[in-house]
Amino acid sequence: MPPAGQLPPIRPAAARRDGDRASGPARRSGSSAPGREPGARRRRPTLGLHQRDKRNRWGLALLITLLVVVVGKLVLLQGVDGAAYAKAAEADRMSVSPIEAVRGQITDRTGRVLAYSVAAERVVADPEAVTDPTRTALALTTLLDVPAGELTEKLSRDSRYVVLKPKVPTDVTDRIRELPREDRTGIVFEPDPVRLYPAGAVGGQVVGFVGTDGAGLAGVERTFEDQLTGTDGEERTEVDGSGNPIPSGIDDTTPAVDGSTVALTIDEDLQYVVQQRLDAACADGATTSGSAVVQDVHTGEVVAMAACPGYDPGRYNETDPELLGNPVVSDVYEPGSVMKAVTLAAAIDQGKATKDTVLTVPDSIEAGDVTVRDAGRHPPRGYTLTGILAKSSNVGAIMLAREVGDGKLEEYLRAFGIGAQTGVELPGESAGILEGSAEWTQSRAANVPIGQGVSVTTLQMASVYQTLANGGVRIPPRVVSSVTAPDGTVTTAPRPEGVRVVSEDTADQLTYMLEAVVGKGGTAPLGAVDGFRVVGKTGTAQRANPDCSCYTGGGYFTTFVGYAPADDPQYVVAVDLERPTSDAEGGQVAAPVFKDVMRFALTAGGVVPSGSPRPDFTLLAD
């Protein structure tokens, strides 16, 4: 035991733990370990701390990187791409609907409407959105006038788009919109305007028609497609999630610009008369087709143009596709003796003869390997040029053509417009057929002067006689007078520049000679119009027989072309009829059609009757 008043010595912890294992003097807490200098601090291990510091540094770096990315993205979104994203969000809220432009009207020369459009809609369905096809079909069948079974079949198809009915009037589609929602779920509407032609077949071949897509496919509808179409607009409205317009939202609408109005030179009343008269001719049992055109002498404007059979533009899809053209400008035929006016005009203009020149004309003439004859047998006769034209002598015309020469005759034919398009504003125009004179055989050189071996359109023949009626100046025909824009701006169609073909004296002599055709002893007294002096020429040309590639058995093209009044020409009328099974002449069948049309044109046009009598013509010198 220690002395009284002293504490017992403290045993080292190790000694306490290990019992008697410890020996030697006791160590104080904090004393140096064996081998260490006295008073030195004991170092704790540092390996774990370094690892923790390293991890902390990497975590901090990662955190800073993430913050930089987030801040950068915010800057990019709000500062750089903010406008684009805002615009995209706005676009998601915008409801865009097209505003279809109304197609322009087509009118006659007096403003009477020949074609116009009315609003209508195409009723379509999304079958996948239709919950009950049978119920929807029953709700629509009466309104659409489509059998319920047919509608049910369409509404049950595996499709997202089915047309239930096109061109439905807007009053009907409005009633469909008023149906209970469950009856019209999946039903939508698209603009599908209807084109109407109030005059029906009257002027139909000139006006033309539009297809199911609303684009012009024929006539003026096609030629003036750009002017008639207009420019569609667009309605942009900001809507909520349910598709309802937001009262204070964006309403950005671009209005449509409707199409222009195209005014024709056609007169609807005269057009009606021409169409009716041609239809009557085509119903005679022998005439399979016919064409007629009325042209203003001084302006070249076409006042009427028709063909039979015709068609109603509003029902073009019910018409034989072969009849959907305009034969007046597209179909060619051999004109026959109406071409003799060009041959005699060339002879007079070249100084080879005058209207009173007498030629001894036999009834036949040799031309290479063929013999050309007059219509009737006769001994050699002393015909004046007036007599050659009035009696329509083939031999006399060929004799004069030989005086002119093939090359020069071709020049005159082309100057009159033969072998070239007239340039009228209608699609599908033919240039006709006129072979170059260098290629003419002796027989062809004899055929061309009398209107065989050359093909023309009815409009080309009318243009030839317009030239003679207008004092020898040819004015290309046209069918459009003006175009009026939606803002009221009127653009008048430029009047084609006239081209002098023959001298005025030559034209006057031809007018005198052609008047004899409808006078006593001429070939077309049935073409005379009471109260007016009429000028004209018949044509009866053999029609090629498609069965044998020859003329035998092919029938005839019968023609009459003329103008009136002779003392102050105002209108030209050309008529041709195709008669495959008939041998009737132009003066018998075409001249009466000419007479009826010309009479109406003169009286409706307010033309004063002729104030001077018809001259006494000298046809024979003996």
Coordinates of C-alpha atoms in Angstrom, one line a residue:
M1 CA 0.0 0.0 0.0
P2 CA 1.3 3.6 -0.6
P3 CA 2.0 5.8 2.2
A4 CA -0.9 7.6 3.6
G5 CA -2.0 10.6 1.6
Q6 CA -0.7 9.4 -1.8
L7 CA -2.6 8.0 -4.7
P8 CA -1.6 4.7 -6.1
P9 CA 0.4 5.0 -9.3
I10 CA -1.6 4.9 -12.6
R11 CA -1.1 1.9 -14.7
P12 CA -0.7 2.4 -18.4
A13 CA -3.9 1.5 -20.4
A14 CA -2.0 -1.2 -22.1
A15 CA -1.0 -2.6 -18.9
R16 CA -4.5 -2.5 -17.7
R17 CA -5.7 -4.2 -20.8
D18 CA -2.9 -6.8 -20.9
G19 CA -2.6 -7.4 -17.3
D20 CA 0.9 -8.5 -16.2
R21 CA 2.2 -8.5 -19.8
A22 CA 3.4 -4.9 -19.4
S23 CA 6.8 -4.5 -17.5
G24 CA 9.2 -1.7 -16.9
P25 CA 8.6 1.8 -15.8
A26 CA 5.1 3.1 -16.5
R27 CA 4.5 5.5 -19.5
R28 CA 2.5 8.6 -19.3
S29 CA -0.3 9.4 -21.6
G30 CA 1.1 11.4 -24.4
S31 CA 4.6 10.2 -24.0
S32 CA 6.6 9.5 -27.1
A33 CA 6.4 6.1 -28.7
P34 CA 9.5 4.1 -28.7
G35 CA 12.0 5.5 -31.1
R36 CA 10.4 9.0 -31.3
E37 CA 12.0 12.0 -30.0
P38 CA 10.6 13.2 -26.7
G39 CA 8.0 15.9 -27.0
A40 CA 7.1 15.1 -30.7
R41 CA 3.3 14.9 -31.7
R42 CA 1.9 11.7 -32.9
R43 CA 0.5 12.1 -36.5
R44 CA -2.8 10.5 -37.5
P45 CA -3.1 8.6 -40.7
T46 CA -4.0 10.9 -43.8
L47 CA -5.0 8.4 -46.6
G48 CA -8.9 8.6 -45.9
L49 CA -8.9 12.4 -45.8
H50 CA -7.2 12.7 -49.2
Q51 CA -9.8 10.5 -50.8
R52 CA -12.6 12.4 -49.4
D53 CA -11.2 15.7 -50.6
K54 CA -10.7 14.3 -54.0
R55 CA -14.3 13.2 -54.2
N56 CA -15.5 16.5 -53.0
R57 CA -13.6 18.4 -55.6
W58 CA -15.0 16.2 -58.4
G59 CA -18.6 16.6 -57.1
L60 CA -18.1 20.3 -56.9
A61 CA -16.8 20.4 -60.5
L62 CA -19.8 18.3 -61.7
L63 CA -22.3 20.5 -59.9
I64 CA -20.7 23.6 -61.4
T65 CA -20.8 22.0 -64.9
L66 CA -24.5 21.1 -64.5
L67 CA -25.3 24.6 -63.4
V68 CA -23.4 26.0 -66.4
V69 CA -25.4 23.7 -68.7
V70 CA -28.7 24.7 -67.1
V71 CA -28.0 28.4 -67.2
G72 CA -26.7 28.1 -70.8
K73 CA -29.8 26.3 -71.8
L74 CA -32.0 28.9 -70.2
V75 CA -30.1 31.7 -72.0
L76 CA -30.4 29.8 -75.2
L77 CA -34.2 29.2 -74.8
Q78 CA -35.0 32.7 -73.6
G79 CA -32.5 34.8 -75.3
V80 CA -31.7 33.0 -78.6
D81 CA -34.6 30.5 -79.4
G82 CA -37.2 32.2 -77.3
A83 CA -39.0 33.9 -80.2
A84 CA -39.0 30.6 -82.2
Y85 CA -40.5 28.6 -79.4
A86 CA -43.0 31.3 -78.7
K87 CA -43.9 31.3 -82.3
A88 CA -44.3 27.5 -82.3
A89 CA -46.5 27.6 -79.2
E90 CA -48.6 30.2 -80.9
A91 CA -48.8 28.1 -84.0
D92 CA -50.1 25.2 -82.0
R93 CA -52.9 27.5 -80.8
M94 CA -53.7 28.8 -84.3
S95 CA -56.6 27.4 -86.4
V96 CA -55.9 27.8 -90.1
S97 CA -58.7 27.6 -92.7
P98 CA -58.5 28.3 -96.4
I99 CA -60.7 31.0 -98.0
E100 CA -61.3 29.9 -101.5
A101 CA -61.4 32.6 -104.2
V102 CA -64.6 32.7 -106.2
R103 CA -64.0 31.9 -109.9
G104 CA -64.7 34.8 -112.2
Q105 CA -67.7 35.1 -114.5
I106 CA -67.9 34.7 -118.2
T107 CA -70.4 37.0 -119.9
D108 CA -71.5 37.7 -123.5
R109 CA -70.8 41.1 -125.1
T110 CA -73.9 42.7 -123.4
G111 CA -73.0 41.5 -119.9
R112 CA -75.4 38.5 -119.8
V113 CA -73.8 35.8 -117.7
L114 CA -72.7 32.6 -119.4
A115 CA -70.7 31.0 -116.6
Y116 CA -70.5 31.7 -112.8
S117 CA -69.7 30.0 -109.5
V118 CA -71.8 29.5 -106.4
A119 CA -70.5 28.4 -103.0
A120 CA -70.9 24.7 -102.1
E121 CA -69.0 22.2 -100.0
R122 CA -67.7 18.7 -100.2
V123 CA -69.0 16.5 -97.3
V124 CA -66.3 14.1 -96.2
A125 CA -65.8 11.8 -93.2
D126 CA -63.1 10.3 -91.1
P127 CA -64.5 6.7 -90.6
E128 CA -62.2 6.1 -87.6
A129 CA -63.8 9.0 -85.8
V130 CA -67.3 7.9 -86.6
T131 CA -68.7 6.1 -83.5
D132 CA -71.9 4.7 -85.0
P133 CA -71.8 4.5 -88.9
T134 CA -75.4 3.3 -89.1
R135 CA -76.7 6.2 -86.9
T136 CA -74.7 8.8 -88.8
A137 CA -75.8 7.3 -92.2
L138 CA -79.5 7.5 -91.2
A139 CA -79.0 11.1 -90.1
L140 CA -77.4 12.1 -93.4
T141 CA -79.3 10.1 -96.0
T142 CA -82.1 12.5 -96.6
L143 CA -80.0 15.6 -96.4
L144 CA -77.4 14.3 -98.9
D145 CA -80.0 12.3 -101.0
V146 CA -77.7 9.3 -100.8
P147 CA -78.9 5.8 -99.8
A148 CA -78.3 5.0 -96.2
G149 CA -76.7 1.7 -97.1
E150 CA -74.1 3.4 -99.3
L151 CA -73.3 5.9 -96.6
T152 CA -73.0 3.2 -94.0
E153 CA -70.6 1.3 -96.2
K154 CA -68.4 4.4 -96.7
L155 CA -68.5 5.3 -93.0
S156 CA -67.4 1.8 -92.1
R157 CA -64.3 1.7 -94.3
D158 CA -60.8 1.3 -92.9
S159 CA -59.8 4.8 -93.9
R160 CA -59.3 8.3 -92.6
Y161 CA -60.8 10.1 -95.5
V162 CA -64.0 9.3 -97.5
V163 CA -66.0 11.6 -99.7
L164 CA -69.7 11.2 -98.9
K165 CA -70.9 13.7 -101.5
P166 CA -69.3 16.6 -103.5
K167 CA -70.7 20.0 -104.3
V168 CA -73.4 20.1 -101.6
P169 CA -75.3 23.4 -101.3
T170 CA -74.3 25.5 -98.3
D171 CA -77.9 25.5 -97.0
V172 CA -77.7 21.7 -96.8
T173 CA -74.3 21.7 -95.1
D174 CA -75.6 24.2 -92.6
R175 CA -78.4 21.9 -91.7
I176 CA -75.9 19.0 -91.2
R177 CA -73.9 21.3 -88.8
E178 CA -77.1 21.7 -86.7
L179 CA -77.5 18.0 -86.2
P180 CA -76.7 16.6 -82.7
R181 CA -73.0 16.0 -82.2
E182 CA -73.3 12.3 -81.9
D183 CA -75.0 12.2 -85.4
R184 CA -72.2 14.1 -87.1
T185 CA -69.1 13.0 -85.3
G186 CA -66.3 12.5 -87.8
I187 CA -68.0 14.6 -90.5
V188 CA -66.2 17.6 -91.9
F189 CA -66.6 20.0 -94.8
E190 CA -64.4 21.3 -97.6
P191 CA -64.9 24.2 -100.1
D192 CA -66.2 22.8 -103.4
P193 CA -67.9 25.5 -105.4
V194 CA -70.3 24.7 -108.2
R195 CA -69.8 26.1 -111.7
L196 CA -73.1 26.9 -113.4
Y197 CA -73.8 27.6 -117.1
P198 CA -77.3 29.3 -117.3
A199 CA -77.3 29.3 -121.1
G200 CA -76.7 25.5 -121.3
A201 CA -75.4 24.5 -124.7
V202 CA -75.7 28.0 -126.1
G203 CA -72.1 29.1 -126.5
G204 CA -71.0 26.0 -124.7
Q205 CA -68.2 25.2 -127.1
V206 CA -66.8 28.7 -126.8
V207 CA -67.2 29.1 -123.0
G208 CA -65.9 25.6 -122.3
F209 CA -66.1 23.9 -118.8
V210 CA -64.1 23.2 -115.6
G211 CA -63.2 19.8 -114.2
T212 CA -63.9 18.4 -110.8
D213 CA -61.0 20.3 -109.3
G214 CA -62.4 23.6 -110.6
A215 CA -59.7 24.1 -113.3
G216 CA -60.6 25.0 -116.8
L217 CA -60.5 22.2 -119.3
A218 CA -61.9 23.6 -122.5
G219 CA -62.8 26.9 -124.3
V220 CA -62.3 30.3 -122.6
E221 CA -62.4 28.5 -119.2
R222 CA -59.1 26.9 -120.2
T223 CA -57.5 29.8 -122.1
F224 CA -58.2 32.4 -119.4
E225 CA -57.6 30.0 -116.4
D226 CA -55.2 32.4 -114.7
Q227 CA -57.5 35.4 -114.9
L228 CA -60.6 33.5 -113.8
T229 CA -59.1 31.6 -110.9
G230 CA -58.2 34.4 -108.5
T231 CA -56.0 33.9 -105.4
D232 CA -57.1 32.0 -102.4
G233 CA -57.0 33.6 -98.9
E234 CA -56.4 32.2 -95.4
E235 CA -58.2 32.6 -92.0
R236 CA -55.9 32.2 -89.0
T237 CA -57.6 32.3 -85.6
E238 CA -56.2 31.6 -82.1
V239 CA -58.2 28.9 -80.3
D240 CA -58.2 27.2 -76.9
G241 CA -57.6 23.5 -76.2
S242 CA -61.2 22.8 -77.2
G243 CA -60.9 24.5 -80.6
N244 CA -63.0 27.5 -79.7
P245 CA -61.8 31.0 -80.7
I246 CA -60.1 33.0 -78.0
P247 CA -62.0 36.3 -77.8
S248 CA -58.9 38.4 -77.3
G249 CA -56.7 36.1 -79.3
I250 CA -55.0 36.6 -82.6
D251 CA -57.3 37.0 -85.6
D252 CA -55.0 37.2 -88.7
T253 CA -57.0 36.8 -91.9
T254 CA -55.8 37.2 -95.5
P255 CA -58.8 37.7 -97.7
A256 CA -59.2 35.9 -101.0
V257 CA -59.0 37.8 -104.2
D258 CA -61.8 36.6 -106.5
G259 CA -61.2 35.9 -110.2
S260 CA -61.7 38.4 -113.0
T261 CA -64.7 38.6 -115.3
V262 CA -64.1 37.7 -118.9
A263 CA -66.4 39.4 -121.4
L264 CA -66.8 37.7 -124.8
T265 CA -67.5 39.2 -128.1
I266 CA -70.3 36.6 -128.5
D267 CA -74.0 37.8 -128.5
E268 CA -76.1 35.3 -126.7
D269 CA -79.2 35.9 -128.8
L270 CA -77.5 35.4 -132.1
Q271 CA -75.6 32.5 -130.6
Y272 CA -78.9 30.9 -129.7
V273 CA -80.3 31.3 -133.3
V274 CA -77.1 29.8 -134.8
Q275 CA -77.2 26.9 -132.5
Q276 CA -80.9 26.2 -133.1
R277 CA -80.5 26.4 -136.9
L278 CA -77.5 24.1 -136.9
D279 CA -79.3 21.6 -134.7
A280 CA -82.2 21.6 -137.2
A281 CA -79.7 20.9 -140.0
C282 CA -78.1 18.1 -138.1
A283 CA -81.6 16.5 -137.6
D284 CA -82.3 16.2 -141.4
G285 CA -81.1 12.6 -141.6
A286 CA -78.2 13.3 -143.9
T287 CA -76.1 15.9 -142.0
T288 CA -73.8 14.3 -139.4
S289 CA -72.1 17.5 -138.2
G290 CA -72.0 21.2 -139.0
S291 CA -70.3 24.4 -138.0
A292 CA -71.1 28.1 -138.3
V293 CA -69.5 31.3 -137.3
V294 CA -70.6 35.0 -137.5
Q295 CA -67.8 37.6 -137.6
D296 CA -67.9 41.4 -137.5
V297 CA -66.5 42.7 -140.8
H298 CA -64.7 45.8 -139.3
T299 CA -63.4 44.5 -136.0
G300 CA -62.8 40.8 -136.6
E301 CA -64.9 40.0 -133.5
V302 CA -66.7 36.7 -133.5
V303 CA -70.3 37.4 -132.7
A304 CA -71.5 33.8 -132.8
M305 CA -69.7 30.4 -133.1
A306 CA -71.4 27.0 -132.9
A307 CA -71.3 23.5 -134.1
C308 CA -73.6 20.5 -134.0
P309 CA -73.7 18.2 -132.2
G310 CA -73.0 20.6 -129.3
Y311 CA -72.9 20.0 -125.5
D312 CA -74.0 21.6 -122.2
P313 CA -70.8 22.6 -120.2
G314 CA -72.7 21.9 -117.0
R315 CA -73.2 18.3 -118.0
Y316 CA -70.0 17.7 -120.0
N317 CA -69.3 14.4 -118.1
E318 CA -72.5 13.0 -119.7
T319 CA -71.2 13.8 -123.2
D320 CA -69.2 11.7 -125.6
P321 CA -65.6 12.9 -125.1
E322 CA -65.2 13.1 -128.9
L323 CA -67.8 16.0 -128.9
L324 CA -66.1 18.1 -126.2
G325 CA -64.0 20.2 -128.6
N326 CA -64.9 23.1 -130.8
P327 CA -65.1 22.0 -134.4
V328 CA -65.2 25.5 -135.7
V329 CA -61.6 26.0 -134.8
S330 CA -60.3 22.4 -134.6
D331 CA -61.9 20.4 -137.4
V332 CA -60.6 20.8 -140.9
Y333 CA -62.3 20.0 -144.2
E334 CA -61.8 20.6 -147.9
P335 CA -63.8 23.7 -148.7
G336 CA -64.4 23.3 -152.4
S337 CA -65.5 26.2 -154.5
V338 CA -65.6 28.8 -151.8
M339 CA -61.8 28.9 -152.3
K340 CA -62.3 30.1 -155.8
A341 CA -62.7 33.6 -154.4
V342 CA -59.0 33.5 -153.4
T343 CA -58.0 32.3 -156.8
L344 CA -59.8 35.0 -158.7
A345 CA -58.7 37.7 -156.2
A346 CA -55.1 36.7 -156.8
A347 CA -55.6 36.9 -160.6
I348 CA -57.2 40.4 -160.4
D349 CA -54.7 41.7 -157.8
Q350 CA -51.9 40.5 -160.1
G351 CA -53.4 42.3 -163.0
K352 CA -54.1 39.1 -165.0
A353 CA -57.8 39.9 -165.4
T354 CA -60.8 42.0 -164.2
K355 CA -64.3 41.2 -163.3
D356 CA -65.3 41.8 -166.9
T357 CA -62.5 39.8 -168.6
V358 CA -63.9 37.1 -170.8
L359 CA -62.3 33.6 -171.0
T360 CA -63.4 30.9 -173.4
V361 CA -64.0 28.0 -170.9
P362 CA -64.4 24.4 -172.0
D363 CA -66.2 21.9 -169.7
S364 CA -63.0 20.0 -168.9
I365 CA -59.2 20.5 -168.5
E366 CA -56.3 18.1 -168.3
A367 CA -54.1 18.2 -165.1
G368 CA -51.4 15.6 -165.2
D369 CA -53.0 12.2 -165.0
V370 CA -56.5 13.5 -164.2
T371 CA -59.2 15.4 -166.0
V372 CA -61.0 18.1 -164.1
R373 CA -64.6 18.9 -165.2
D374 CA -67.2 21.5 -164.5
A375 CA -70.3 20.4 -162.7
G376 CA -72.3 20.1 -165.9
R377 CA -71.3 19.3 -169.5
H378 CA -71.3 22.4 -171.8
P379 CA -69.6 23.5 -175.0
P380 CA -66.8 26.1 -174.7
R381 CA -68.3 29.3 -173.5
G382 CA -67.2 32.9 -173.2
Y383 CA -67.5 33.4 -169.4
T384 CA -66.7 36.7 -167.8
L385 CA -64.8 36.4 -164.5
T386 CA -68.1 37.2 -162.8
G387 CA -69.7 34.3 -164.7
I388 CA -66.9 31.9 -163.7
L389 CA -67.6 32.7 -160.1
A390 CA -71.4 32.8 -160.3
K391 CA -71.5 29.5 -162.2
S392 CA -68.6 28.1 -160.1
S393 CA -66.7 26.9 -163.1
N394 CA -63.8 24.6 -162.1
V395 CA -62.1 24.9 -165.4
G396 CA -62.3 28.7 -165.5
A397 CA -60.7 28.9 -162.0
I398 CA -57.9 26.5 -163.0
M399 CA -57.2 28.6 -166.1
L400 CA -56.8 31.7 -164.0
A401 CA -54.7 29.9 -161.4
R402 CA -52.3 28.9 -164.2
E403 CA -52.0 32.6 -165.2
V404 CA -51.1 33.5 -161.6
G405 CA -48.6 30.6 -161.1
D406 CA -48.4 28.1 -158.3
G407 CA -45.9 30.0 -156.2
K408 CA -47.8 33.3 -156.3
L409 CA -51.1 31.5 -155.6
E410 CA -49.6 29.9 -152.5
E411 CA -48.5 33.4 -151.4
Y412 CA -52.0 34.7 -151.6
L413 CA -53.5 31.6 -149.9
R414 CA -51.2 32.1 -147.0
A415 CA -51.8 35.9 -146.9
F416 CA -55.5 35.1 -146.5
G417 CA -54.6 32.9 -143.5
I418 CA -54.8 29.5 -145.1
G419 CA -52.3 27.1 -143.5
A420 CA -51.9 29.0 -140.3
Q421 CA -53.8 29.4 -137.0
T422 CA -55.9 32.5 -136.8
G423 CA -54.7 33.2 -133.2
V424 CA -58.3 33.2 -131.8
E425 CA -58.3 32.9 -128.0
L426 CA -59.4 29.2 -127.9
P427 CA -57.5 26.0 -127.3
G428 CA -57.1 23.3 -129.9
E429 CA -57.0 25.5 -133.0
S430 CA -55.8 23.8 -136.2
A431 CA -53.7 25.5 -138.8
G432 CA -55.3 23.5 -141.5
I433 CA -53.4 21.9 -144.3
L434 CA -51.7 23.7 -147.2
E435 CA -48.8 21.9 -148.8
G436 CA -46.0 24.1 -150.2
S437 CA -46.4 24.8 -153.9
A438 CA -42.9 23.3 -154.7
E439 CA -44.5 19.9 -153.8
W440 CA -47.6 20.3 -155.9
T441 CA -48.1 17.8 -158.6
Q442 CA -49.9 18.8 -161.8
S443 CA -53.1 17.4 -160.4
R444 CA -52.6 19.0 -157.0
A445 CA -51.9 22.4 -158.7
A446 CA -55.4 22.0 -160.4
N447 CA -57.1 20.9 -157.2
V448 CA -56.0 23.6 -154.8
P449 CA -57.5 26.6 -156.8
I450 CA -60.9 25.0 -156.6
G451 CA -60.7 24.1 -152.9
Q452 CA -59.6 20.4 -153.0
G453 CA -56.3 19.1 -151.8
V454 CA -56.3 21.9 -149.2
S455 CA -58.0 21.8 -145.8
V456 CA -59.3 24.7 -143.7
T457 CA -61.4 25.4 -140.5
T458 CA -64.7 27.1 -140.7
L459 CA -63.2 30.1 -138.9
Q460 CA -60.4 30.3 -141.5
M461 CA -62.9 30.5 -144.3
A462 CA -64.9 33.2 -142.5
S463 CA -61.6 35.2 -142.1
V464 CA -61.0 34.9 -145.9
Y465 CA -64.4 36.6 -146.7
Q466 CA -63.9 39.1 -143.8
T467 CA -60.8 40.3 -145.7
L468 CA -62.7 40.8 -148.9
A469 CA -65.6 42.5 -147.1
N470 CA -63.2 44.8 -145.3
G471 CA -61.7 46.2 -148.4
G472 CA -58.9 43.7 -148.6
V473 CA -57.6 44.2 -145.0
R474 CA -57.6 41.0 -142.9
I475 CA -58.2 41.4 -139.1
P476 CA -57.6 38.2 -137.2
P477 CA -60.7 37.0 -135.4
R478 CA -61.1 37.1 -131.6
V479 CA -63.7 36.0 -129.0
V480 CA -62.8 38.1 -125.9
S481 CA -63.5 41.8 -125.6
S482 CA -62.3 42.6 -122.1
V483 CA -61.2 41.3 -118.7
T484 CA -62.5 43.1 -115.5
A485 CA -60.5 42.6 -112.4
P486 CA -62.2 42.3 -108.9
D487 CA -61.3 46.0 -108.2
G488 CA -63.2 47.1 -111.3
T489 CA -60.2 47.7 -113.5
V490 CA -61.1 46.9 -117.1
T491 CA -58.5 45.7 -119.5
T492 CA -59.8 45.8 -123.1
A493 CA -58.5 43.1 -125.4
P494 CA -56.1 44.8 -127.9
R495 CA -57.6 44.9 -131.4
P496 CA -55.4 42.9 -133.7
E497 CA -53.6 45.0 -136.3
G498 CA -55.1 44.6 -139.8
V499 CA -53.0 43.3 -142.6
R500 CA -53.6 44.3 -146.2
V501 CA -53.9 41.2 -148.4
V502 CA -55.3 42.6 -151.7
S503 CA -56.0 46.1 -152.9
E504 CA -59.3 47.8 -152.1
D505 CA -60.1 47.8 -155.8
T506 CA -59.6 44.0 -156.0
A507 CA -61.8 43.5 -152.9
D508 CA -64.5 45.7 -154.5
Q509 CA -64.4 43.7 -157.7
L510 CA -64.7 40.4 -155.7
T511 CA -67.7 41.8 -153.8
Y512 CA -69.4 42.7 -157.1
M513 CA -68.7 39.2 -158.6
L514 CA -69.7 37.3 -155.4
E515 CA -73.1 39.1 -155.3
A516 CA -73.9 37.5 -158.6
V517 CA -73.7 34.1 -156.9
V518 CA -77.0 34.8 -155.1
G519 CA -78.6 36.5 -158.1
K520 CA -80.3 35.3 -161.2
G521 CA -78.3 32.5 -162.8
G522 CA -76.0 32.0 -159.7
T523 CA -75.6 28.9 -157.7
A524 CA -77.2 30.1 -154.5
P525 CA -80.4 32.0 -154.8
L526 CA -81.5 30.3 -151.6
G527 CA -78.9 32.4 -149.8
A528 CA -80.7 35.8 -150.6
V529 CA -82.0 37.8 -147.7
D530 CA -85.1 40.0 -148.3
G531 CA -84.3 43.7 -148.2
F532 CA -80.5 43.2 -148.3
R533 CA -78.0 42.8 -151.0
V534 CA -76.0 39.6 -150.1
V535 CA -72.6 38.5 -151.2
G536 CA -71.5 34.9 -151.0
K537 CA -70.1 31.7 -152.5
T538 CA -71.1 28.1 -152.5
G539 CA -68.8 25.1 -152.0
T540 CA -69.5 21.4 -152.6
A541 CA -66.3 19.4 -152.0
Q542 CA -65.9 15.7 -152.1
R543 CA -65.5 14.1 -148.7
A544 CA -62.7 11.6 -148.3
N545 CA -64.1 8.1 -147.7
P546 CA -62.3 6.6 -144.7
D547 CA -63.2 3.1 -145.9
C548 CA -61.1 3.3 -149.0
S549 CA -58.8 6.3 -148.6
C550 CA -60.5 7.7 -151.7
Y551 CA -63.3 10.1 -152.5
T552 CA -65.7 7.6 -154.0
G553 CA -68.7 7.1 -151.8
G554 CA -67.5 9.6 -149.2
G555 CA -70.3 12.1 -149.7
Y556 CA -69.7 15.9 -149.6
F557 CA -68.9 18.9 -147.5
T558 CA -71.4 21.6 -148.4
T559 CA -70.5 25.2 -147.6
F560 CA -71.7 28.7 -148.0
V561 CA -69.8 31.8 -146.9
G562 CA -70.8 35.3 -147.5
Y563 CA -71.4 38.8 -146.2
A564 CA -74.0 41.6 -146.2
P565 CA -75.1 44.1 -147.1
A566 CA -73.0 44.2 -150.3
D567 CA -73.1 48.0 -150.4
D568 CA -71.9 48.3 -146.7
P569 CA -70.7 45.0 -145.3
Q570 CA -71.3 44.4 -141.6
Y571 CA -71.3 40.7 -140.9
V572 CA -69.7 37.6 -142.4
V573 CA -71.4 34.2 -142.0
A574 CA -69.7 30.9 -142.8
V575 CA -71.6 27.6 -142.7
D576 CA -70.4 24.1 -143.5
L577 CA -72.3 20.8 -143.2
E578 CA -70.8 17.3 -143.4
R579 CA -73.1 15.0 -145.4
P580 CA -71.5 11.5 -145.9
T581 CA -74.5 10.0 -147.7
S582 CA -75.7 13.0 -149.7
D583 CA -74.8 14.6 -153.0
A584 CA -76.8 17.8 -152.4
E585 CA -74.9 21.0 -153.1
G586 CA -73.9 23.9 -150.9
G587 CA -76.5 26.2 -152.5
Q588 CA -79.2 23.7 -151.6
V589 CA -78.5 22.9 -147.9
A590 CA -75.9 25.3 -146.5
A591 CA -77.2 28.5 -148.2
P592 CA -80.6 28.3 -146.4
V593 CA -78.8 28.1 -143.0
F594 CA -76.7 31.1 -144.0
K595 CA -79.8 33.0 -144.9
D596 CA -81.6 32.5 -141.6
V597 CA -78.5 33.4 -139.6
M598 CA -77.6 36.4 -141.6
R599 CA -81.2 37.7 -141.5
F600 CA -81.2 37.6 -137.7
A601 CA -77.8 39.1 -137.4
L602 CA -78.7 42.1 -139.7
T603 CA -82.1 42.8 -138.1
A604 CA -80.9 42.3 -134.5
G605 CA -77.8 44.4 -135.2
G606 CA -80.0 47.3 -136.4
V607 CA -78.5 47.3 -139.9
V608 CA -80.4 49.4 -142.3
P609 CA -81.7 47.6 -145.5
S610 CA -79.8 48.1 -148.7
G611 CA -80.6 51.4 -150.3
S612 CA -79.5 50.5 -153.8
P613 CA -80.7 47.6 -156.1
R614 CA -78.6 44.7 -157.1
P615 CA -76.6 45.3 -160.3
D616 CA -77.4 43.5 -163.5
F617 CA -74.5 41.1 -163.9
T618 CA -73.0 39.9 -167.2
L619 CA -72.1 36.3 -166.9
L620 CA -71.7 35.2 -170.5
A621 CA -70.1 37.2 -173.3
D622 CA -72.3 35.5 -176.0

